[in-house]
mmCIF file of C-alpha atoms in Angstrom:
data_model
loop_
_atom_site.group_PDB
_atom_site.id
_atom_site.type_symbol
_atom_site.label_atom_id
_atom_site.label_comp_id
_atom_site.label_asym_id
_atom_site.label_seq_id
_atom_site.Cartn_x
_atom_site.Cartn_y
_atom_site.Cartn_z
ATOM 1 C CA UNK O 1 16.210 17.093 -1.968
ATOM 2 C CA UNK O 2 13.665 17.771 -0.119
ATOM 3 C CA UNK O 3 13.696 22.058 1.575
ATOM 4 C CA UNK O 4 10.551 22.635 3.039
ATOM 5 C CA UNK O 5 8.240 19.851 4.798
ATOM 6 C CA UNK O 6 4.330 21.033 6.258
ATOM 7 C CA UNK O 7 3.533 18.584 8.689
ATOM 8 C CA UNK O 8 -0.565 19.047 8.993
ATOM 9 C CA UNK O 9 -2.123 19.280 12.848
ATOM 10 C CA UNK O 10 -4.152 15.777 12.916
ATOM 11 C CA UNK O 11 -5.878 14.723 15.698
ATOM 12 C CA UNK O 12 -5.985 11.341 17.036
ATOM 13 C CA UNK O 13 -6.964 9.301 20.236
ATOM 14 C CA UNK O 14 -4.945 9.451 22.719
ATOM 15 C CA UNK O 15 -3.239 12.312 21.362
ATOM 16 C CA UNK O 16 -0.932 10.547 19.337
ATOM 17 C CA UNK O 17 -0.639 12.663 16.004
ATOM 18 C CA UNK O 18 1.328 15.465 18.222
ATOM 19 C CA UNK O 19 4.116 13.436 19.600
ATOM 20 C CA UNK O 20 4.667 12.247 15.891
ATOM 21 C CA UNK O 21 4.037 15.466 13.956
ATOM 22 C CA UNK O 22 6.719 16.870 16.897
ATOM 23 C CA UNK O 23 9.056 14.134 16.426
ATOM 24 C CA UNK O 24 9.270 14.750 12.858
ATOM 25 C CA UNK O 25 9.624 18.358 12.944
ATOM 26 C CA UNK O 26 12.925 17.485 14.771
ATOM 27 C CA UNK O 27 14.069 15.070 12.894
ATOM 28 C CA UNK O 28 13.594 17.171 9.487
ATOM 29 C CA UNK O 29 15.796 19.673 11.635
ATOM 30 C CA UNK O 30 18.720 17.610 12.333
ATOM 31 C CA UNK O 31 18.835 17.013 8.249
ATOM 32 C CA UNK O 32 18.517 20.245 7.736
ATOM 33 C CA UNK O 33 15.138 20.668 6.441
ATOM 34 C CA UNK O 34 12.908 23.614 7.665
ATOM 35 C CA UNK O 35 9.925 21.413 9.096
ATOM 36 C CA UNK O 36 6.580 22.706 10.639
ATOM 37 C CA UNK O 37 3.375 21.812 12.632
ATOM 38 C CA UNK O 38 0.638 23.941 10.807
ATOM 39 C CA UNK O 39 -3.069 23.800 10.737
ATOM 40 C CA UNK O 40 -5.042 22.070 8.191
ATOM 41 C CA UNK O 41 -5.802 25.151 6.444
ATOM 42 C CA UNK O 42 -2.738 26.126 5.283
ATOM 43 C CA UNK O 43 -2.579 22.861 2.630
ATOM 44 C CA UNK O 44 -5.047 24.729 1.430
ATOM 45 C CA UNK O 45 -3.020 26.608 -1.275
ATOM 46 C CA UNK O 46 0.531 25.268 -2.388
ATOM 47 C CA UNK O 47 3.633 26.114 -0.878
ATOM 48 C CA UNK O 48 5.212 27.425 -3.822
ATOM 49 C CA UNK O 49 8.775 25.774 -3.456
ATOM 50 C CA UNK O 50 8.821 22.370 -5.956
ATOM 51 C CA UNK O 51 10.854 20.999 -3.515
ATOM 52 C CA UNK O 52 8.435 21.598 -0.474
ATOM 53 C CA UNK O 53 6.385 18.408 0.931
ATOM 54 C CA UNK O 54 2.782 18.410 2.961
ATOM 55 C CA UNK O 55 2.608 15.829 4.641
ATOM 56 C CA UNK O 56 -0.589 14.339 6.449
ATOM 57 C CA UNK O 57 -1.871 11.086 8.474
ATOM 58 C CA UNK O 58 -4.408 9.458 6.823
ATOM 59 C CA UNK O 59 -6.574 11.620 5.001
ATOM 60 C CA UNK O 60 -5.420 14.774 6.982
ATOM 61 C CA UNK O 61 -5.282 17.728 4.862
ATOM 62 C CA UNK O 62 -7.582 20.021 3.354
ATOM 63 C CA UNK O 63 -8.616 18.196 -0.485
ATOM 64 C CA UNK O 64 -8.894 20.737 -3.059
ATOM 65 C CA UNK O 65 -8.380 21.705 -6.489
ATOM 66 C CA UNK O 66 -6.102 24.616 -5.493
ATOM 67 C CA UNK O 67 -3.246 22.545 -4.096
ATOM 68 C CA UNK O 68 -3.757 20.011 -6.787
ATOM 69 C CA UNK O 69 -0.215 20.231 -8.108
ATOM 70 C CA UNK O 70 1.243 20.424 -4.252
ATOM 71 C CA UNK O 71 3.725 17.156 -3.873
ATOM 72 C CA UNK O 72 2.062 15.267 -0.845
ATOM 73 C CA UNK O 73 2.634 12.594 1.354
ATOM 74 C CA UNK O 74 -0.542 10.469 2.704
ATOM 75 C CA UNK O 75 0.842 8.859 6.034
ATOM 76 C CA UNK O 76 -1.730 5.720 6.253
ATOM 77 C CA UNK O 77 -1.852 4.140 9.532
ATOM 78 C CA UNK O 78 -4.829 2.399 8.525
ATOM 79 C CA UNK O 79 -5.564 -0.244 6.351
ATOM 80 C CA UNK O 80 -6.497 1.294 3.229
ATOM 81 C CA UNK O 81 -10.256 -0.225 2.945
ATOM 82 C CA UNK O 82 -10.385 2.479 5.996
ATOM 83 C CA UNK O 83 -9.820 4.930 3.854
ATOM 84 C CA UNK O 84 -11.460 3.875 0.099
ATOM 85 C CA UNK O 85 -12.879 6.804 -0.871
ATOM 86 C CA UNK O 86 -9.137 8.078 -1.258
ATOM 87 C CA UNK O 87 -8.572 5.735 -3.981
ATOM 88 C CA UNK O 88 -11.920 6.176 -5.876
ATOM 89 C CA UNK O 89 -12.028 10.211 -6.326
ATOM 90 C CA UNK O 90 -14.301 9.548 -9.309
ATOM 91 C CA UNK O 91 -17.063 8.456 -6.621
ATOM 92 C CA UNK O 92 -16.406 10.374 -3.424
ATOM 93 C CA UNK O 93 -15.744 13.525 -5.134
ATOM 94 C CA UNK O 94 -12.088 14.145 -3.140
ATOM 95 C CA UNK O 95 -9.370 15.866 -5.735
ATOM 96 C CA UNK O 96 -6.709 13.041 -5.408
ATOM 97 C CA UNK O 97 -3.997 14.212 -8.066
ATOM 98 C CA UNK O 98 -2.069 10.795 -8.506
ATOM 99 C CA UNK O 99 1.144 11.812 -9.727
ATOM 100 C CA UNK O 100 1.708 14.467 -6.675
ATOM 101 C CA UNK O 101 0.202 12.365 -4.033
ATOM 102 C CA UNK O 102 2.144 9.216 -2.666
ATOM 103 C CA UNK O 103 0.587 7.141 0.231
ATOM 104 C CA UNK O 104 2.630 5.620 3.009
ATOM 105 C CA UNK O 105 1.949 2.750 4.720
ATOM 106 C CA UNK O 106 2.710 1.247 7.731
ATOM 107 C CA UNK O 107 2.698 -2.447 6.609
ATOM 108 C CA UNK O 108 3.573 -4.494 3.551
ATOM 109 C CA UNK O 109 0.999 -6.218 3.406
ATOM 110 C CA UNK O 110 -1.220 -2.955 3.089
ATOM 111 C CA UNK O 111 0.776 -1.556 0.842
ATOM 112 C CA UNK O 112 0.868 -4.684 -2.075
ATOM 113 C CA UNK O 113 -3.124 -3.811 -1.410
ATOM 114 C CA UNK O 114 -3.001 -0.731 -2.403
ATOM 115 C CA UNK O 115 -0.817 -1.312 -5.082
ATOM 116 C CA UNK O 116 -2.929 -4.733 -6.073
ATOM 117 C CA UNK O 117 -6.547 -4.055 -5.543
ATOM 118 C CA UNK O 118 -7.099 0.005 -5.884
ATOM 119 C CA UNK O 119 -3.897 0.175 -8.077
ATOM 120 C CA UNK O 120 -2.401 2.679 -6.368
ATOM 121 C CA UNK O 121 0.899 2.784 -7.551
ATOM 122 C CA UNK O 122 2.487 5.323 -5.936
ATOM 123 C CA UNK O 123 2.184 3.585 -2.672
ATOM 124 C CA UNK O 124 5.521 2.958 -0.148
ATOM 125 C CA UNK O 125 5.982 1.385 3.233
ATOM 126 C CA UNK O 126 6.915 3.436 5.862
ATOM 127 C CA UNK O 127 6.441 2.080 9.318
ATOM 128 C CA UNK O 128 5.083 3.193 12.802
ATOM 129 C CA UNK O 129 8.115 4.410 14.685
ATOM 130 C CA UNK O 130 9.137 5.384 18.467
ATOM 131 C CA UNK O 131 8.615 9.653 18.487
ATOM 132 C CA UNK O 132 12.007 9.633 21.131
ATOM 133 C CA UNK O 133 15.748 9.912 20.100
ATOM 134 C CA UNK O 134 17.327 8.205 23.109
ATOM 135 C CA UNK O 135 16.454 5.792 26.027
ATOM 136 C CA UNK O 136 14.252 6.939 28.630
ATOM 137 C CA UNK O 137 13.266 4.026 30.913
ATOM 138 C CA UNK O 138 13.998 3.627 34.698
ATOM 139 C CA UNK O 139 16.967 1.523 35.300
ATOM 140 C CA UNK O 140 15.236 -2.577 35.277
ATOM 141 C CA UNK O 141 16.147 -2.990 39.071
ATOM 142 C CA UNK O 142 13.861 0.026 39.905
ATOM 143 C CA UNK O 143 11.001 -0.809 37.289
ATOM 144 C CA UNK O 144 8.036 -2.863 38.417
ATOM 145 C CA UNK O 145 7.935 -6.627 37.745
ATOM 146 C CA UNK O 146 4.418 -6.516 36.476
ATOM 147 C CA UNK O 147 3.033 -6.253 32.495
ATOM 148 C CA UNK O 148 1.279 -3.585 31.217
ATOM 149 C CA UNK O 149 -0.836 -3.610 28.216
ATOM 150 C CA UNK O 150 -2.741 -0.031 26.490
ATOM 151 C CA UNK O 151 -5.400 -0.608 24.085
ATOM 152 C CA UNK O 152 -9.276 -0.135 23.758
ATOM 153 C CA UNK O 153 -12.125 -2.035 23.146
ATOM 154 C CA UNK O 154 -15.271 -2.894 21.610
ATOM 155 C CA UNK O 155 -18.615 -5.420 22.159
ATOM 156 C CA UNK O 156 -17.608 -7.573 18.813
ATOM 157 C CA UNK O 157 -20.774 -8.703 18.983
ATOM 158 C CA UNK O 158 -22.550 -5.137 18.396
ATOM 159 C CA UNK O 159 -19.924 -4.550 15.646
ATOM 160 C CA UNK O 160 -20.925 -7.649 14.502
ATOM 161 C CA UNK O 161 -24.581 -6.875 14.259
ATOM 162 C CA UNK O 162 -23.927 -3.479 12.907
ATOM 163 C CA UNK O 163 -22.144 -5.099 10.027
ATOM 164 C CA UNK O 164 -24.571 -7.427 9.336
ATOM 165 C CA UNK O 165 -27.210 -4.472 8.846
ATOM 166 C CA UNK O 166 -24.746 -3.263 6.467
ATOM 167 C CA UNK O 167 -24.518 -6.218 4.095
ATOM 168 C CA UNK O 168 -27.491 -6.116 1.960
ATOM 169 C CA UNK O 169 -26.842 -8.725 -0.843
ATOM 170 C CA UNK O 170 -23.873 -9.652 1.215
ATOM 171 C CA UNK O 171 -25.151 -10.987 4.452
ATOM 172 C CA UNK O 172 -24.741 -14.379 3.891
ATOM 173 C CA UNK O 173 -20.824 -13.621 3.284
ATOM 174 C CA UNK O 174 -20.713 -11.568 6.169
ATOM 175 C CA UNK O 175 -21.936 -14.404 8.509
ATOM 176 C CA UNK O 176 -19.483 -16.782 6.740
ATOM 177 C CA UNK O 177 -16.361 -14.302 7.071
ATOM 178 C CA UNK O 178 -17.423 -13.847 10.777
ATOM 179 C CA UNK O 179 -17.505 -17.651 11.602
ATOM 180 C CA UNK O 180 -14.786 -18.891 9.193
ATOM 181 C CA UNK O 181 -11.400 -16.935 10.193
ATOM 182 C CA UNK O 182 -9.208 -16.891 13.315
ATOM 183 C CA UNK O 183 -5.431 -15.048 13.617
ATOM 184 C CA UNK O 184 -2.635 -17.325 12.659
ATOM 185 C CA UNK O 185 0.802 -16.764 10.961
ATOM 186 C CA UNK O 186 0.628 -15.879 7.609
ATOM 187 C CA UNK O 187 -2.868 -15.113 7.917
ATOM 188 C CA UNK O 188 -4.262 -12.242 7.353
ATOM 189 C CA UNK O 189 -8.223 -11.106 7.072
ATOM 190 C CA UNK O 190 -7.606 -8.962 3.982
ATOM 191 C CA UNK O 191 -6.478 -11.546 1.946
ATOM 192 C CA UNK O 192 -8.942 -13.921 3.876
ATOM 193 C CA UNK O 193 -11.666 -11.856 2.849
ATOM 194 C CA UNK O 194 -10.500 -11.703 -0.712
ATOM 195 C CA UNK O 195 -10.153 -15.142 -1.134
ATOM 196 C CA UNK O 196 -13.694 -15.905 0.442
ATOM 197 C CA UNK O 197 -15.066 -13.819 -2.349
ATOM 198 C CA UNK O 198 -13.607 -15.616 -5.338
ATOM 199 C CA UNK O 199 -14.114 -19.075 -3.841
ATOM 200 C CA UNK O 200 -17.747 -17.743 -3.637
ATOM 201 C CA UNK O 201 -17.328 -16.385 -7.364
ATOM 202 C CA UNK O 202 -18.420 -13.234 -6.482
ATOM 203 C CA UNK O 203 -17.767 -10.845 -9.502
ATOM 204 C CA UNK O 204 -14.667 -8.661 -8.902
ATOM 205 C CA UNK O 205 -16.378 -4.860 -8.928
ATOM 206 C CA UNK O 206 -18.978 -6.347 -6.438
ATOM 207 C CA UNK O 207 -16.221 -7.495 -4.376
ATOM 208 C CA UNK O 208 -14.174 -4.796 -4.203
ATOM 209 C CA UNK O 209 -18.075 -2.921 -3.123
ATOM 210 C CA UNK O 210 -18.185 -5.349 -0.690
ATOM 211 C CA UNK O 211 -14.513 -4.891 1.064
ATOM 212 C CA UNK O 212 -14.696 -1.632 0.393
ATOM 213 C CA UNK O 213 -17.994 -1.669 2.566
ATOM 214 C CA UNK O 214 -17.619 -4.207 5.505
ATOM 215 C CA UNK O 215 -13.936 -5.090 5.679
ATOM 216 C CA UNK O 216 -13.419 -2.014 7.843
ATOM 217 C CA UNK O 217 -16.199 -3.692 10.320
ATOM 218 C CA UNK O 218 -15.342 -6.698 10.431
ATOM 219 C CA UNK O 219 -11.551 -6.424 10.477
ATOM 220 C CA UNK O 220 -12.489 -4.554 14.020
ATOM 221 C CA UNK O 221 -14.846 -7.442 14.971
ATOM 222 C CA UNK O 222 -11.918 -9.946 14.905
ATOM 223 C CA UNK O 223 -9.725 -7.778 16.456
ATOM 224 C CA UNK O 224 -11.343 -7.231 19.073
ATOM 225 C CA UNK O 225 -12.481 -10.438 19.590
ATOM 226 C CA UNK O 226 -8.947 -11.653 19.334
ATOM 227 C CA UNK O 227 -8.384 -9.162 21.824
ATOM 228 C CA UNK O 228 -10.800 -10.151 24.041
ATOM 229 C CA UNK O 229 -8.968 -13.951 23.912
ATOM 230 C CA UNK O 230 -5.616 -13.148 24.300
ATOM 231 C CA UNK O 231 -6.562 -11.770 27.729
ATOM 232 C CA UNK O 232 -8.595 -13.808 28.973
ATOM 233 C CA UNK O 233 -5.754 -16.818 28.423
ATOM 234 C CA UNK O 234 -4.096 -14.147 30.451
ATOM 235 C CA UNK O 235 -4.160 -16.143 34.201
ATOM 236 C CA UNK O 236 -0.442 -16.215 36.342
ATOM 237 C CA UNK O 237 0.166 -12.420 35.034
ATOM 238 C CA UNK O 238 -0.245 -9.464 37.154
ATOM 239 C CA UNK O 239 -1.492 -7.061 33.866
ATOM 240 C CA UNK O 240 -2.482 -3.582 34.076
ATOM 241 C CA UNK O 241 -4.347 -2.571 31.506
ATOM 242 C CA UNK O 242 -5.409 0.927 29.674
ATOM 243 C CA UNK O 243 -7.752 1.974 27.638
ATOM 244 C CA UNK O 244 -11.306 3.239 25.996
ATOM 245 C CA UNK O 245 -14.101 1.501 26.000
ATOM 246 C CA UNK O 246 -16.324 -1.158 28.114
ATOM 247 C CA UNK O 247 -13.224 -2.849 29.386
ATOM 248 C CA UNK O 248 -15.476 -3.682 32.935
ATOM 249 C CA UNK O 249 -17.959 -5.659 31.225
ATOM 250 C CA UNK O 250 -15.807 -8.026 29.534
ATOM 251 C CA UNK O 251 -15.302 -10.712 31.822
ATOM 252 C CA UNK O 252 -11.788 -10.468 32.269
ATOM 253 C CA UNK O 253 -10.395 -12.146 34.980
ATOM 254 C CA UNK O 254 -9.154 -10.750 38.376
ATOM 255 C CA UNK O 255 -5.199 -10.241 37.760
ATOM 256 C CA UNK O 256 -6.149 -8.154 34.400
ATOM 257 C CA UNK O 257 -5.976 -4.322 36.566
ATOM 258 C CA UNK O 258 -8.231 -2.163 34.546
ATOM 259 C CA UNK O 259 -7.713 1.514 34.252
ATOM 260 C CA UNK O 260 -8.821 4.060 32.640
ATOM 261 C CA UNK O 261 -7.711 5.411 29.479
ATOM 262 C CA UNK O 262 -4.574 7.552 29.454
ATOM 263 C CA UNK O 263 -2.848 10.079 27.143
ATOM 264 C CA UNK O 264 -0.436 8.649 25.057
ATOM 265 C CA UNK O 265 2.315 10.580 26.387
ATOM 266 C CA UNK O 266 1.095 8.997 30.190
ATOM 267 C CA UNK O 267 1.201 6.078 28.842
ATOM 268 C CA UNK O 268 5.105 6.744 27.648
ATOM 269 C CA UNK O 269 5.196 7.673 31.482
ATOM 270 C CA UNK O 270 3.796 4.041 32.394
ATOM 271 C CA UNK O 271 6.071 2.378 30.164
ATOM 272 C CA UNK O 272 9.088 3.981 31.773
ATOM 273 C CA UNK O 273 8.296 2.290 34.866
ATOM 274 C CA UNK O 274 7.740 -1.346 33.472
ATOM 275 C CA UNK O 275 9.371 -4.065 32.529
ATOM 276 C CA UNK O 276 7.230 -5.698 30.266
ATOM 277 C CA UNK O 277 4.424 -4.416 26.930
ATOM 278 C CA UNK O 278 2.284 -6.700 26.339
ATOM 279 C CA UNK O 279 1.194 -5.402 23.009
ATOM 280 C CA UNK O 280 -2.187 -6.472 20.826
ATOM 281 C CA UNK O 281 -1.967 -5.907 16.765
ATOM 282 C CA UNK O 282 -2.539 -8.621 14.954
ATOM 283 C CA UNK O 283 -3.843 -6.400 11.402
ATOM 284 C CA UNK O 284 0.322 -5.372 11.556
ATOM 285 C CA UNK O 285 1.421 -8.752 10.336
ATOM 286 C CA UNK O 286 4.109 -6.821 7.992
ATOM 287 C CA UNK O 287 4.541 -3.596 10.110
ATOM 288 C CA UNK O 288 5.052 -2.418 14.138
ATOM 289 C CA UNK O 289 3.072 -0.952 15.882
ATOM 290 C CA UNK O 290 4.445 2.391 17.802
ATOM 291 C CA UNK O 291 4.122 1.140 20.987
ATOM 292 C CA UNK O 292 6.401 -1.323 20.134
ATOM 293 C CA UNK O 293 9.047 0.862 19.601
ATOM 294 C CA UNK O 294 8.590 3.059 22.494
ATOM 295 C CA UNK O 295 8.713 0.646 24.714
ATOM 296 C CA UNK O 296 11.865 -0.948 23.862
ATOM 297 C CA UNK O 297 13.432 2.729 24.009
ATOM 298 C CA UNK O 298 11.824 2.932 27.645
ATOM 299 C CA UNK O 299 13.889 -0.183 28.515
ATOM 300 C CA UNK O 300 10.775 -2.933 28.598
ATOM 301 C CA UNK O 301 10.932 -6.436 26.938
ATOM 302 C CA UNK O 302 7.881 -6.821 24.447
ATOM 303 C CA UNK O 303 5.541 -9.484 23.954
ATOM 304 C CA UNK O 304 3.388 -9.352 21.012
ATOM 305 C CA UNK O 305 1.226 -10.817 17.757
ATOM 306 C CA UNK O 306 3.710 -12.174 14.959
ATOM 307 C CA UNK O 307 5.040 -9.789 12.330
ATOM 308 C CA UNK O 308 7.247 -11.203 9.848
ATOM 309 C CA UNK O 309 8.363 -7.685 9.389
ATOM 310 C CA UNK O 310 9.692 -6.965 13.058
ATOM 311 C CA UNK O 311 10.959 -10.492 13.330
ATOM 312 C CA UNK O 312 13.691 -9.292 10.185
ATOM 313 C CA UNK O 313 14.442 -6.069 12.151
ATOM 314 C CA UNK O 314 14.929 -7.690 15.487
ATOM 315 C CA UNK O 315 15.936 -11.381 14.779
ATOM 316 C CA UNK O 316 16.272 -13.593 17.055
ATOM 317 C CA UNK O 317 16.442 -10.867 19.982
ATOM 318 C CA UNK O 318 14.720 -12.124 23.454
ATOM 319 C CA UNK O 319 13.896 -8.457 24.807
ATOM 320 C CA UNK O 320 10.889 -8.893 21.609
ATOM 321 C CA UNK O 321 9.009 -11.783 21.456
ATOM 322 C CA UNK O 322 6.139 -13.326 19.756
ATOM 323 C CA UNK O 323 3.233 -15.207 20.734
ATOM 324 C CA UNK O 324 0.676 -17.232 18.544
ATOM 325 C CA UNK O 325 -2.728 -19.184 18.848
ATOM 326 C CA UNK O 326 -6.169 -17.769 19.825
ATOM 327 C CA UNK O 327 -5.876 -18.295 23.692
ATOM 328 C CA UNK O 328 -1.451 -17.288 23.369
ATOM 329 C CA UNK O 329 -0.633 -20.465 24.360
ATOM 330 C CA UNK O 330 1.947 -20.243 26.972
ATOM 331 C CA UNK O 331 1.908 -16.459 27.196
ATOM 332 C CA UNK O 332 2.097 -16.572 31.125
ATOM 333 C CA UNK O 333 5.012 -18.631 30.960
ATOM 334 C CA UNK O 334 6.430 -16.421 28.132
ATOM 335 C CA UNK O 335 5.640 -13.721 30.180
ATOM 336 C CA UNK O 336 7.453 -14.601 33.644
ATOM 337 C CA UNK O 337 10.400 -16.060 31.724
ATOM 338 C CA UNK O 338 11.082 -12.030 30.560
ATOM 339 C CA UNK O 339 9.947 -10.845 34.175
ATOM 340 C CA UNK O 340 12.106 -12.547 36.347
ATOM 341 C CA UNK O 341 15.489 -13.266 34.200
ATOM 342 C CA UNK O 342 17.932 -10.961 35.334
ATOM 343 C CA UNK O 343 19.329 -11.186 31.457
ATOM 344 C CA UNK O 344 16.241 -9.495 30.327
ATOM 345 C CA UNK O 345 17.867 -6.240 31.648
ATOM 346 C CA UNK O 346 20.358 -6.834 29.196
ATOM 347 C CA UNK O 347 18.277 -8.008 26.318
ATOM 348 C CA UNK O 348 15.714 -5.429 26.284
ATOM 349 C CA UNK O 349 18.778 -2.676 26.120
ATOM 350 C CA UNK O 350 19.625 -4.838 22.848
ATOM 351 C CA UNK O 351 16.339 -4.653 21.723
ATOM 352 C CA UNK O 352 16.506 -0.832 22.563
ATOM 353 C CA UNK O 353 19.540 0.061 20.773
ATOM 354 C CA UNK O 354 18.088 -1.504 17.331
ATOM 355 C CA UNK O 355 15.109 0.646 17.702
ATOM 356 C CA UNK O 356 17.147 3.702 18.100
ATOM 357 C CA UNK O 357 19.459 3.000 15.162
ATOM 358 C CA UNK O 358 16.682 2.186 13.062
ATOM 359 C CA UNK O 359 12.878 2.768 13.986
ATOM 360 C CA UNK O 360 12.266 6.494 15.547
ATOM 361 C CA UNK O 361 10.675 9.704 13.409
ATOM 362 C CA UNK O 362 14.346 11.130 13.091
ATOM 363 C CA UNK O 363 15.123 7.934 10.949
ATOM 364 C CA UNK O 364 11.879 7.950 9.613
ATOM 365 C CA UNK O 365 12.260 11.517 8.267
ATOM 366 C CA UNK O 366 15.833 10.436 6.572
ATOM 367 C CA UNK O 367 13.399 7.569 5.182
ATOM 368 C CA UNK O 368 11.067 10.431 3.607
ATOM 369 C CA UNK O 369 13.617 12.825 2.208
ATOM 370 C CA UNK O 370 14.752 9.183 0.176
ATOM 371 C CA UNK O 371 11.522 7.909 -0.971
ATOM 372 C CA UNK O 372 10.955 11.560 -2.212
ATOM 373 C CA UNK O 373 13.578 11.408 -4.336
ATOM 374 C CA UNK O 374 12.343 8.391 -5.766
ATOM 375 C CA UNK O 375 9.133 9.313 -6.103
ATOM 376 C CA UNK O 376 9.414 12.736 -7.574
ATOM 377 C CA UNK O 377 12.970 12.674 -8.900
ATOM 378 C CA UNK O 378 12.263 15.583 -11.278
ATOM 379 C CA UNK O 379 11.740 18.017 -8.026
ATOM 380 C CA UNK O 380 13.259 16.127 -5.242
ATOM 381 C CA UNK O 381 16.413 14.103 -6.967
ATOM 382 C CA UNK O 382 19.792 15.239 -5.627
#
């Protein structure tokens, strides 16, 4: 069992590393389990205790030969081609130590990756999660009847372009990959890239050089531009919307309210006094995204891109809902149906109470101490 647990001081837009690496620090406590925010340094050396954990998101932590033998967990929010020089330590120099490191992903579909193209074995899902133990929400009847979406933004186009100076030998593949794939269930661009490559016979270390390369690129570029279509098909929706970037010059139309960019922990704020998330994450196909989660615990229905993953965990549920297609085909409909039902009230608290039970960093943390055990059952077995 786990004793000790060094949870390293990331830093991420919006702020959103703190409210996590706080979140777990309390849920360790409530098992029992002396847990800490510290700063990168101090993964520096090892902590001594076999059954102490570091524990990082993404690549936070400071790489070197000294805490070689330290047991660590790699919290990937990413998908791994984000991170590649991780899994090739031959190349990019980093001291990965595979039988004391174990990555955790937020998706199953990232995580077969990692297991299937870097062959990463020691690789576990672990999703996003809501960073609050209990509801905190204004009551529906006080909460405003409008939608409110947070995310940023970028010109696809000049992603685009930047890719395509990238691609050397590859250019021709980039184009095609740009052109040839569009969001739909069961589709993801990972595997859409993958599959490009061997229909185009490319040889397998060259296209592993190639994801490894651009699929960070243009995974963004059809995000974004996915983005960029969802609200757009937005039209009978009163939408406020925040984030980074050049949100002004992208021709959305007038009922999308754009704001500027908030701290996540404003953003909890504006979710609090809502009653519906529209939320945008189509790469999480086999995950959730945290926003998800905290805005069922702050008492709003959710509309967002398909995941086969949160469809298990929620079923059938109205207060989370799914929509599909390029231009979200009858998402204003969708959306007013959840607006103006007085059931919704009622459903989103259902929604909420399977999030608490099952998806904050408290149950996360149980989540940890278990795949530890697993994982290193010769330190951290019962």
């Amino acid at each position: 069992m786990i004793e000790e647990v060094l949870i390293l001081d990331g830093q991420s837009r919006y702020n959103v590393f703190k409210r996590w690496q706080n979140a777990l620090v309390r849920g360790f406590g409530k098992l029992g389990i002396a847990a800490r925010v510290a700063p990168v340094a101090e993964s520096v050396k090892p902590l001594g205790n076999p059954r102490a954990l570091t524990l990082g998101f993404n690549l936070v932590r400071q790489w070197s030969t000294e805490n070689w033998d330290q047991r660590h967990l790699c919290w990937m929010v990413d998908h791994p081609s984000y991170h590649a020089d991780f899994f090739f330590p031959r190349i990019s120099g980093i001291p990965v130590n595979p039988d004391r490191v174990a990555v955790a992903s937020v998706d199953r579909n990232w995580r077969e990756f990692a297991r299937g193209r870097y062959g990463y074995g020691r690789c576990v899902l672990l999703p996003h999660a809501s960073g609050t133990d209990s509801l905190f929400g204004k009551p529906w009847k006080e909460k405003r009847n409008v939608g409110v979406f947070f995310g940023s933004i970028e010109d696809p186009a000049a992603l685009l372009e930047n890719a395509r100076r990238q691609a050397g030998p590859f250019l021709p593949v980039v184009d095609l990959l740009a052109e040839r794939f569009s969001y739909r269930p069961g589709r993801t661009f990972p595997d859409f890239f993958q599959d490009t490559l061997a229909e185009l016979k490319v040889e397998p270390a060259q296209a592993l050089m190639a994801m490894n390369a651009l699929l960070p690129l243009l995974d963004m570029v059809h995000i974004f531009k996915n983005r960029l279509e969802l609200l757009r098909a937005v039209r009978g929706l009163e939408l406020h919307l925040y984030g980074a970037g050049p949100w002004p010059a992208m021709g959305l139309p007038p009922n999308i309210r754009i704001h500027d960019a908030v701290e996540y922990e404003a953003a909890l704020e504006i979710m609090a006094g809502a009653r519906l998330l529209v939320n945008h994450s189509p790469s999480l196909s086999g995950g959730g995204h945290e926003r998800i989660f905290e805005a069922l615990c702050a008492g709003c229905c959710v509309m967002t891109t398909r995941s086969d993953y949160l469809a298990e965990e929620f079923g059938g549920n109205a207060g989370l809902r799914f929509y599909t297609g390029p231009g979200a085909s009858g998402i204003d409909d969708m959306a007013r149906s959840l607006l103006d039902d007085p059931a919704s009230a009622d459903r989103a608290a259902a929604s909420a109470a399977v999030a608490l039970a099952r998806h904050t960093m408290a149950s996360r943390a149980k989540t940890i101490c278990e795949l530890s055990a697993e994982l290193w059952p010769e330190a951290m077995g019962q």
